[in-house]
Amino acid sequence: MNKLIFLGHATFEIVMEDGTRLVVDPFLTSNPQATVGPDHFHDRLDYMLLTHGHFDHVEDAWSLLEKTGATLISSVEICNYAGTVLGHEPTHGMSIGGSHDFPFGRVKMTVAPHGGRLDAEGGEGYTCTPGGFLLHLGETRLYIAGDTALTLDMQLLENQVDIAVLPIGDNFTMGPEDAARAAEMIKPRTVIPCHYNSWPVIEQDPEHFRGLVEPRSDVLVMAPGEAHEFQ
Ligand code: NI
Ligand code: MN
């Protein structure tokens, strides 16, 4: 079985059956929810996926790339930053709407209306288009929405997703009501809420969210450190 592990806020670890290890939006050092630090990945990290450049998604990205030599998969702009300013390789730049087959599975970048600043030293001029990821991993289609508003583009994902990871914190992203409407459009089997309760401004009750979504889709509320197995 493959594993999806929630590390708090919007950070996820994915471990494939063959041992391939990925991280999405590594924010651990200052993450009030995190139960592990960046050293969690020091023994092995194969791929890093970044949805966008905000601090609460990239805080540990640059040091982890250097430490682990992982392949960075993100927008062309963020990959250019990592290559040009940090001298990091390998990187694989993508743009919204594009897909690519990697050894671990297929990655498509999806639309995410949000802010494009890159929070990184020397990152000025690398303003990026924020995105999300639709991943085909094994038999499972996993949608990681990223920081996003509710958008009609999500209708294009109808019946394309098995597990949807949606932000519910409000203020910076969709709140519970909009995330529930997103789930209604996408019709995934399972919805995992994220990007809430890290700070007072994004406090939400995930059980309220569950009430808005179930029984159309199952809501899986993950505690930081918790793993969910998928095929
Ligand atoms: Ni953001
Ligand atoms: Mn964020």
PDB file of C-alpha atoms and ligand atoms in Angstrom:
ATOM      1  CA  MET A   1       0.000   0.000   0.000  1.00  0.00           C
ATOM      2  CA  ASN A   2       1.008   3.613  -0.556  1.00  0.00           C
ATOM      3  CA  LYS A   3       0.769   6.091   2.308  1.00  0.00           C
ATOM      4  CA  LEU A   4      -0.369   9.691   2.620  1.00  0.00           C
ATOM      5  CA  ILE A   5       0.849  11.237   5.869  1.00  0.00           C
ATOM      6  CA  PHE A   6      -0.422  14.582   7.173  1.00  0.00           C
ATOM      7  CA  LEU A   7       2.341  16.605   8.828  1.00  0.00           C
ATOM      8  CA  GLY A   8       0.246  19.607   9.860  1.00  0.00           C
ATOM      9  CA  HIS A   9      -1.173  22.729   8.130  1.00  0.00           C
ATOM     10  CA  ALA A  10      -0.715  21.917   4.405  1.00  0.00           C
ATOM     11  CA  THR A  11       2.341  19.660   4.537  1.00  0.00           C
ATOM     12  CA  PHE A  12       1.950  16.079   3.334  1.00  0.00           C
ATOM     13  CA  GLU A  13       4.378  13.206   2.991  1.00  0.00           C
ATOM     14  CA  ILE A  14       3.697  10.488   0.429  1.00  0.00           C
ATOM     15  CA  VAL A  15       5.464   7.142   0.623  1.00  0.00           C
ATOM     16  CA  MET A  16       4.938   4.822  -2.325  1.00  0.00           C
ATOM     17  CA  GLU A  17       4.934   1.049  -1.955  1.00  0.00           C
ATOM     18  CA  ASP A  18       8.409   0.854  -3.543  1.00  0.00           C
ATOM     19  CA  GLY A  19       9.823   3.290  -0.982  1.00  0.00           C
ATOM     20  CA  THR A  20       9.781   6.410  -3.164  1.00  0.00           C
ATOM     21  CA  ARG A  21       9.269   9.339  -0.811  1.00  0.00           C
ATOM     22  CA  LEU A  22       7.692  12.692  -1.641  1.00  0.00           C
ATOM     23  CA  VAL A  23       6.877  15.807   0.317  1.00  0.00           C
ATOM     24  CA  VAL A  24       4.297  18.436  -0.599  1.00  0.00           C
ATOM     25  CA  ASP A  25       4.778  22.011   0.700  1.00  0.00           C
ATOM     26  CA  PRO A  26       7.304  21.366   3.492  1.00  0.00           C
ATOM     27  CA  PHE A  27       6.529  23.731   6.375  1.00  0.00           C
ATOM     28  CA  LEU A  28       7.779  22.149   9.564  1.00  0.00           C
ATOM     29  CA  THR A  29      10.201  24.393  11.490  1.00  0.00           C
ATOM     30  CA  SER A  30       7.637  27.105  12.424  1.00  0.00           C
ATOM     31  CA  ASN A  31       4.540  24.978  11.881  1.00  0.00           C
ATOM     32  CA  PRO A  32       2.617  25.019  15.174  1.00  0.00           C
ATOM     33  CA  GLN A  33       0.900  21.728  14.216  1.00  0.00           C
ATOM     34  CA  ALA A  34       3.960  19.779  13.099  1.00  0.00           C
ATOM     35  CA  THR A  35       5.017  16.788  15.155  1.00  0.00           C
ATOM     36  CA  VAL A  36       8.260  16.305  13.187  1.00  0.00           C
ATOM     37  CA  GLY A  37      11.005  18.656  12.021  1.00  0.00           C
ATOM     38  CA  PRO A  38      12.674  18.813   8.611  1.00  0.00           C
ATOM     39  CA  ASP A  39      15.205  16.193   9.765  1.00  0.00           C
ATOM     40  CA  HIS A  40      12.316  13.710   9.329  1.00  0.00           C
ATOM     41  CA  PHE A  41      13.325  13.708   5.634  1.00  0.00           C
ATOM     42  CA  HIS A  42      17.105  13.769   5.991  1.00  0.00           C
ATOM     43  CA  ASP A  43      17.520  10.024   5.427  1.00  0.00           C
ATOM     44  CA  ARG A  44      15.575  10.041   2.165  1.00  0.00           C
ATOM     45  CA  LEU A  45      13.575  12.422   0.006  1.00  0.00           C
ATOM     46  CA  ASP A  46      13.116  11.729  -3.702  1.00  0.00           C
ATOM     47  CA  TYR A  47      10.653  14.417  -4.850  1.00  0.00           C
ATOM     48  CA  MET A  48       9.400  17.727  -3.507  1.00  0.00           C
ATOM     49  CA  LEU A  49       6.182  19.267  -4.829  1.00  0.00           C
ATOM     50  CA  LEU A  50       5.495  22.957  -4.163  1.00  0.00           C
ATOM     51  CA  THR A  51       2.055  24.396  -4.907  1.00  0.00           C
ATOM     52  CA  HIS A  52       3.173  28.019  -4.531  1.00  0.00           C
ATOM     53  CA  GLY A  53       5.764  30.243  -2.912  1.00  0.00           C
ATOM     54  CA  HIS A  54       4.240  31.354   0.382  1.00  0.00           C
ATOM     55  CA  PHE A  55       6.219  30.904   3.579  1.00  0.00           C
ATOM     56  CA  ASP A  56       3.776  28.407   5.093  1.00  0.00           C
ATOM     57  CA  HIS A  57       4.439  26.117   2.090  1.00  0.00           C
ATOM     58  CA  VAL A  58       8.148  26.563   1.385  1.00  0.00           C
ATOM     59  CA  GLU A  59       9.782  27.347   4.734  1.00  0.00           C
ATOM     60  CA  ASP A  60      11.900  24.175   4.752  1.00  0.00           C
ATOM     61  CA  ALA A  61      11.958  23.626   0.995  1.00  0.00           C
ATOM     62  CA  TRP A  62      15.290  25.208   0.153  1.00  0.00           C
ATOM     63  CA  SER A  63      17.315  23.601   2.951  1.00  0.00           C
ATOM     64  CA  LEU A  64      15.691  20.206   2.317  1.00  0.00           C
ATOM     65  CA  LEU A  65      16.507  20.371  -1.407  1.00  0.00           C
ATOM     66  CA  GLU A  66      20.129  21.050  -0.553  1.00  0.00           C
ATOM     67  CA  LYS A  67      20.283  18.380   2.134  1.00  0.00           C
ATOM     68  CA  THR A  68      18.517  15.593   0.222  1.00  0.00           C
ATOM     69  CA  GLY A  69      19.103  16.328  -3.483  1.00  0.00           C
ATOM     70  CA  ALA A  70      15.399  15.719  -4.120  1.00  0.00           C
ATOM     71  CA  THR A  71      13.883  16.544  -7.512  1.00  0.00           C
ATOM     72  CA  LEU A  72      11.791  19.703  -7.282  1.00  0.00           C
ATOM     73  CA  ILE A  73       8.456  19.650  -9.131  1.00  0.00           C
ATOM     74  CA  SER A  74       6.693  23.005  -9.196  1.00  0.00           C
ATOM     75  CA  SER A  75       5.853  25.969 -11.403  1.00  0.00           C
ATOM     76  CA  VAL A  76       8.493  26.926 -13.952  1.00  0.00           C
ATOM     77  CA  GLU A  77       9.121  30.125 -11.978  1.00  0.00           C
ATOM     78  CA  ILE A  78       9.812  28.399  -8.656  1.00  0.00           C
ATOM     79  CA  CYS A  79      11.996  25.818 -10.413  1.00  0.00           C
ATOM     80  CA  ASN A  80      13.905  28.635 -12.119  1.00  0.00           C
ATOM     81  CA  TYR A  81      14.473  30.224  -8.718  1.00  0.00           C
ATOM     82  CA  ALA A  82      15.805  26.959  -7.284  1.00  0.00           C
ATOM     83  CA  GLY A  83      18.037  26.380 -10.309  1.00  0.00           C
ATOM     84  CA  THR A  84      19.344  29.912 -10.845  1.00  0.00           C
ATOM     85  CA  VAL A  85      19.561  31.360  -7.332  1.00  0.00           C
ATOM     86  CA  LEU A  86      20.189  28.203  -5.290  1.00  0.00           C
ATOM     87  CA  GLY A  87      21.996  26.245  -7.992  1.00  0.00           C
ATOM     88  CA  HIS A  88      19.762  23.266  -7.210  1.00  0.00           C
ATOM     89  CA  GLU A  89      19.169  20.445  -9.630  1.00  0.00           C
ATOM     90  CA  PRO A  90      17.298  18.418 -10.654  1.00  0.00           C
ATOM     91  CA  THR A  91      14.138  20.456 -11.084  1.00  0.00           C
ATOM     92  CA  HIS A  92      11.075  19.863 -13.243  1.00  0.00           C
ATOM     93  CA  GLY A  93       9.104  22.997 -14.036  1.00  0.00           C
ATOM     94  CA  MET A  94       5.450  22.790 -15.044  1.00  0.00           C
ATOM     95  CA  SER A  95       2.596  25.199 -15.718  1.00  0.00           C
ATOM     96  CA  ILE A  96      -1.116  25.172 -14.951  1.00  0.00           C
ATOM     97  CA  GLY A  97      -2.960  22.609 -17.071  1.00  0.00           C
ATOM     98  CA  GLY A  98       0.123  20.589 -17.965  1.00  0.00           C
ATOM     99  CA  SER A  99       0.715  16.953 -17.019  1.00  0.00           C
ATOM    100  CA  HIS A 100       3.848  14.837 -16.882  1.00  0.00           C
ATOM    101  CA  ASP A 101       4.606  11.195 -16.127  1.00  0.00           C
ATOM    102  CA  PHE A 102       7.210  10.673 -13.427  1.00  0.00           C
ATOM    103  CA  PRO A 103       8.516   7.288 -12.241  1.00  0.00           C
ATOM    104  CA  PHE A 104       6.178   7.483  -9.220  1.00  0.00           C
ATOM    105  CA  GLY A 105       3.076   8.537 -11.163  1.00  0.00           C
ATOM    106  CA  ARG A 106       1.434  11.300 -13.132  1.00  0.00           C
ATOM    107  CA  VAL A 107       1.360  14.958 -12.051  1.00  0.00           C
ATOM    108  CA  LYS A 108      -0.995  17.610 -13.408  1.00  0.00           C
ATOM    109  CA  MET A 109      -0.921  21.213 -12.237  1.00  0.00           C
ATOM    110  CA  THR A 110      -4.340  22.673 -11.519  1.00  0.00           C
ATOM    111  CA  VAL A 111      -5.764  26.169 -11.177  1.00  0.00           C
ATOM    112  CA  ALA A 112      -5.622  27.827  -7.748  1.00  0.00           C
ATOM    113  CA  PRO A 113      -6.640  31.493  -7.492  1.00  0.00           C
ATOM    114  CA  HIS A 114      -4.282  32.818  -4.774  1.00  0.00           C
ATOM    115  CA  GLY A 115      -1.186  35.005  -4.261  1.00  0.00           C
ATOM    116  CA  GLY A 116       2.019  34.566  -6.261  1.00  0.00           C
ATOM    117  CA  ARG A 117       4.790  35.930  -4.056  1.00  0.00           C
ATOM    118  CA  LEU A 118       7.843  33.711  -3.612  1.00  0.00           C
ATOM    119  CA  ASP A 119       8.994  33.859   0.018  1.00  0.00           C
ATOM    120  CA  ALA A 120      12.662  33.056  -0.468  1.00  0.00           C
ATOM    121  CA  GLU A 121      15.952  34.925  -0.215  1.00  0.00           C
ATOM    122  CA  GLY A 122      16.645  36.373  -3.660  1.00  0.00           C
ATOM    123  CA  GLY A 123      13.158  35.318  -4.742  1.00  0.00           C
ATOM    124  CA  GLU A 124      12.061  38.749  -5.963  1.00  0.00           C
ATOM    125  CA  GLY A 125      11.337  38.552  -9.668  1.00  0.00           C
ATOM    126  CA  TYR A 126      10.271  34.912  -9.468  1.00  0.00           C
ATOM    127  CA  THR A 127       6.590  35.669  -8.898  1.00  0.00           C
ATOM    128  CA  CYS A 128       4.752  32.455  -9.588  1.00  0.00           C
ATOM    129  CA  THR A 129       1.313  31.313 -10.643  1.00  0.00           C
ATOM    130  CA  PRO A 130      -0.019  29.377  -7.662  1.00  0.00           C
ATOM    131  CA  GLY A 131      -1.408  25.937  -8.386  1.00  0.00           C
ATOM    132  CA  GLY A 132      -2.574  22.631  -7.068  1.00  0.00           C
ATOM    133  CA  PHE A 133      -1.700  19.068  -8.060  1.00  0.00           C
ATOM    134  CA  LEU A 134      -3.787  16.254  -9.467  1.00  0.00           C
ATOM    135  CA  LEU A 135      -1.666  13.161  -8.858  1.00  0.00           C
ATOM    136  CA  HIS A 136      -2.188   9.686 -10.286  1.00  0.00           C
ATOM    137  CA  LEU A 137      -0.427   7.469  -7.771  1.00  0.00           C
ATOM    138  CA  GLY A 138      -0.916   3.740  -8.149  1.00  0.00           C
ATOM    139  CA  GLU A 139      -4.659   3.254  -8.611  1.00  0.00           C
ATOM    140  CA  THR A 140      -5.546   6.470  -6.817  1.00  0.00           C
ATOM    141  CA  ARG A 141      -6.224   9.957  -8.108  1.00  0.00           C
ATOM    142  CA  LEU A 142      -5.220  12.388  -5.379  1.00  0.00           C
ATOM    143  CA  TYR A 143      -6.072  16.069  -5.748  1.00  0.00           C
ATOM    144  CA  ILE A 144      -4.123  18.471  -3.564  1.00  0.00           C
ATOM    145  CA  ALA A 145      -5.915  21.753  -4.167  1.00  0.00           C
ATOM    146  CA  GLY A 146      -3.250  24.038  -2.696  1.00  0.00           C
ATOM    147  CA  ASP A 147      -4.222  27.437  -1.318  1.00  0.00           C
ATOM    148  CA  THR A 148      -7.205  28.315  -3.450  1.00  0.00           C
ATOM    149  CA  ALA A 149     -10.523  30.051  -3.689  1.00  0.00           C
ATOM    150  CA  LEU A 150     -13.574  28.129  -4.752  1.00  0.00           C
ATOM    151  CA  THR A 151     -13.495  28.288  -8.539  1.00  0.00           C
ATOM    152  CA  LEU A 152     -15.695  26.948 -11.307  1.00  0.00           C
ATOM    153  CA  ASP A 153     -12.571  25.263 -12.720  1.00  0.00           C
ATOM    154  CA  MET A 154     -13.154  22.622 -10.072  1.00  0.00           C
ATOM    155  CA  GLN A 155     -16.133  21.405 -12.111  1.00  0.00           C
ATOM    156  CA  LEU A 156     -13.554  20.089 -14.594  1.00  0.00           C
ATOM    157  CA  LEU A 157     -12.386  17.699 -11.878  1.00  0.00           C
ATOM    158  CA  GLU A 158     -15.812  16.083 -11.526  1.00  0.00           C
ATOM    159  CA  ASN A 159     -15.342  12.321 -11.156  1.00  0.00           C
ATOM    160  CA  GLN A 160     -11.579  12.710 -11.830  1.00  0.00           C
ATOM    161  CA  VAL A 161     -10.598  12.497  -8.161  1.00  0.00           C
ATOM    162  CA  ASP A 162     -10.659   9.741  -5.525  1.00  0.00           C
ATOM    163  CA  ILE A 163      -9.183  11.699  -2.616  1.00  0.00           C
ATOM    164  CA  ALA A 164      -9.386  15.506  -2.458  1.00  0.00           C
ATOM    165  CA  VAL A 165      -7.240  17.501  -0.038  1.00  0.00           C
ATOM    166  CA  LEU A 166      -9.005  20.839   0.384  1.00  0.00           C
ATOM    167  CA  PRO A 167      -8.158  23.918   2.476  1.00  0.00           C
ATOM    168  CA  ILE A 168     -10.968  24.917   4.859  1.00  0.00           C
ATOM    169  CA  GLY A 169      -9.348  27.632   6.989  1.00  0.00           C
ATOM    170  CA  ASP A 170     -11.009  30.628   5.327  1.00  0.00           C
ATOM    171  CA  ASN A 171      -9.386  34.102   5.227  1.00  0.00           C
ATOM    172  CA  PHE A 172      -6.464  33.009   2.950  1.00  0.00           C
ATOM    173  CA  THR A 173      -8.288  30.161   1.176  1.00  0.00           C
ATOM    174  CA  MET A 174     -11.723  28.598   0.894  1.00  0.00           C
ATOM    175  CA  GLY A 175     -13.617  28.317   4.145  1.00  0.00           C
ATOM    176  CA  PRO A 176     -15.712  25.278   5.113  1.00  0.00           C
ATOM    177  CA  GLU A 177     -18.802  26.299   3.117  1.00  0.00           C
ATOM    178  CA  ASP A 178     -16.880  26.950  -0.108  1.00  0.00           C
ATOM    179  CA  ALA A 179     -14.756  23.826   0.373  1.00  0.00           C
ATOM    180  CA  ALA A 180     -17.989  21.844   0.773  1.00  0.00           C
ATOM    181  CA  ARG A 181     -19.221  23.312  -2.527  1.00  0.00           C
ATOM    182  CA  ALA A 182     -15.885  22.338  -4.105  1.00  0.00           C
ATOM    183  CA  ALA A 183     -16.393  18.780  -2.862  1.00  0.00           C
ATOM    184  CA  GLU A 184     -19.901  18.820  -4.302  1.00  0.00           C
ATOM    185  CA  MET A 185     -18.474  19.769  -7.722  1.00  0.00           C
ATOM    186  CA  ILE A 186     -15.558  17.322  -7.659  1.00  0.00           C
ATOM    187  CA  LYS A 187     -17.429  14.345  -6.153  1.00  0.00           C
ATOM    188  CA  PRO A 188     -14.398  12.570  -4.666  1.00  0.00           C
ATOM    189  CA  ARG A 189     -14.767   9.425  -2.573  1.00  0.00           C
ATOM    190  CA  THR A 190     -12.885  11.046   0.321  1.00  0.00           C
ATOM    191  CA  VAL A 191     -12.160  14.640   1.345  1.00  0.00           C
ATOM    192  CA  ILE A 192      -9.277  15.513   3.663  1.00  0.00           C
ATOM    193  CA  PRO A 193      -9.426  19.056   5.117  1.00  0.00           C
ATOM    194  CA  CYS A 194      -6.219  21.034   5.676  1.00  0.00           C
ATOM    195  CA  HIS A 195      -4.903  24.603   6.149  1.00  0.00           C
ATOM    196  CA  TYR A 196      -6.918  25.283   9.323  1.00  0.00           C
ATOM    197  CA  ASN A 197      -6.325  25.681  13.080  1.00  0.00           C
ATOM    198  CA  SER A 198      -2.659  26.566  12.595  1.00  0.00           C
ATOM    199  CA  TRP A 199      -3.348  30.138  13.773  1.00  0.00           C
ATOM    200  CA  PRO A 200      -6.395  31.877  15.320  1.00  0.00           C
ATOM    201  CA  VAL A 201      -7.365  33.562  12.017  1.00  0.00           C
ATOM    202  CA  ILE A 202      -7.955  30.173  10.365  1.00  0.00           C
ATOM    203  CA  GLU A 203      -9.637  28.374  13.259  1.00  0.00           C
ATOM    204  CA  GLN A 204     -12.322  25.968  12.033  1.00  0.00           C
ATOM    205  CA  ASP A 205     -14.216  22.988  13.353  1.00  0.00           C
ATOM    206  CA  PRO A 206     -13.566  20.043  11.003  1.00  0.00           C
ATOM    207  CA  GLU A 207     -16.676  18.308  12.363  1.00  0.00           C
ATOM    208  CA  HIS A 208     -18.780  21.238  11.096  1.00  0.00           C
ATOM    209  CA  PHE A 209     -17.109  20.720   7.706  1.00  0.00           C
ATOM    210  CA  ARG A 210     -17.896  17.004   7.885  1.00  0.00           C
ATOM    211  CA  GLY A 211     -21.559  17.879   8.421  1.00  0.00           C
ATOM    212  CA  LEU A 212     -21.564  19.994   5.241  1.00  0.00           C
ATOM    213  CA  VAL A 213     -19.962  17.285   3.067  1.00  0.00           C
ATOM    214  CA  GLU A 214     -21.191  13.898   4.257  1.00  0.00           C
ATOM    215  CA  PRO A 215     -22.772  11.688   3.090  1.00  0.00           C
ATOM    216  CA  ARG A 216     -21.970  12.787  -0.498  1.00  0.00           C
ATOM    217  CA  SER A 217     -18.255  12.184   0.189  1.00  0.00           C
ATOM    218  CA  ASP A 218     -16.496  10.808   3.261  1.00  0.00           C
ATOM    219  CA  VAL A 219     -14.527  13.343   5.291  1.00  0.00           C
ATOM    220  CA  LEU A 220     -11.266  12.102   6.753  1.00  0.00           C
ATOM    221  CA  VAL A 221      -9.992  14.419   9.493  1.00  0.00           C
ATOM    222  CA  MET A 222      -6.291  13.667   9.920  1.00  0.00           C
ATOM    223  CA  ALA A 223      -4.284  14.561  13.002  1.00  0.00           C
ATOM    224  CA  PRO A 224      -0.695  15.682  12.345  1.00  0.00           C
ATOM    225  CA  GLY A 225       1.474  12.587  12.034  1.00  0.00           C
ATOM    226  CA  GLU A 226      -1.466  10.405  10.979  1.00  0.00           C
ATOM    227  CA  ALA A 227      -1.159   8.178   7.896  1.00  0.00           C
ATOM    228  CA  HIS A 228      -3.819   7.112   5.400  1.00  0.00           C
ATOM    229  CA  GLU A 229      -3.128   4.079   3.219  1.00  0.00           C
ATOM    230  CA  PHE A 230      -4.255   4.040  -0.418  1.00  0.00           C
ATOM    231  CA  GLN A 231      -3.891   1.692  -3.374  1.00  0.00           C
TER     232      GLN A 231
HETATM  233 NI    NI B   1      -0.552  30.726   0.346  1.00  0.00          NI
HETATM  234 MN    MN B   2      -0.975  28.884   2.893  1.00  0.00          MN
END
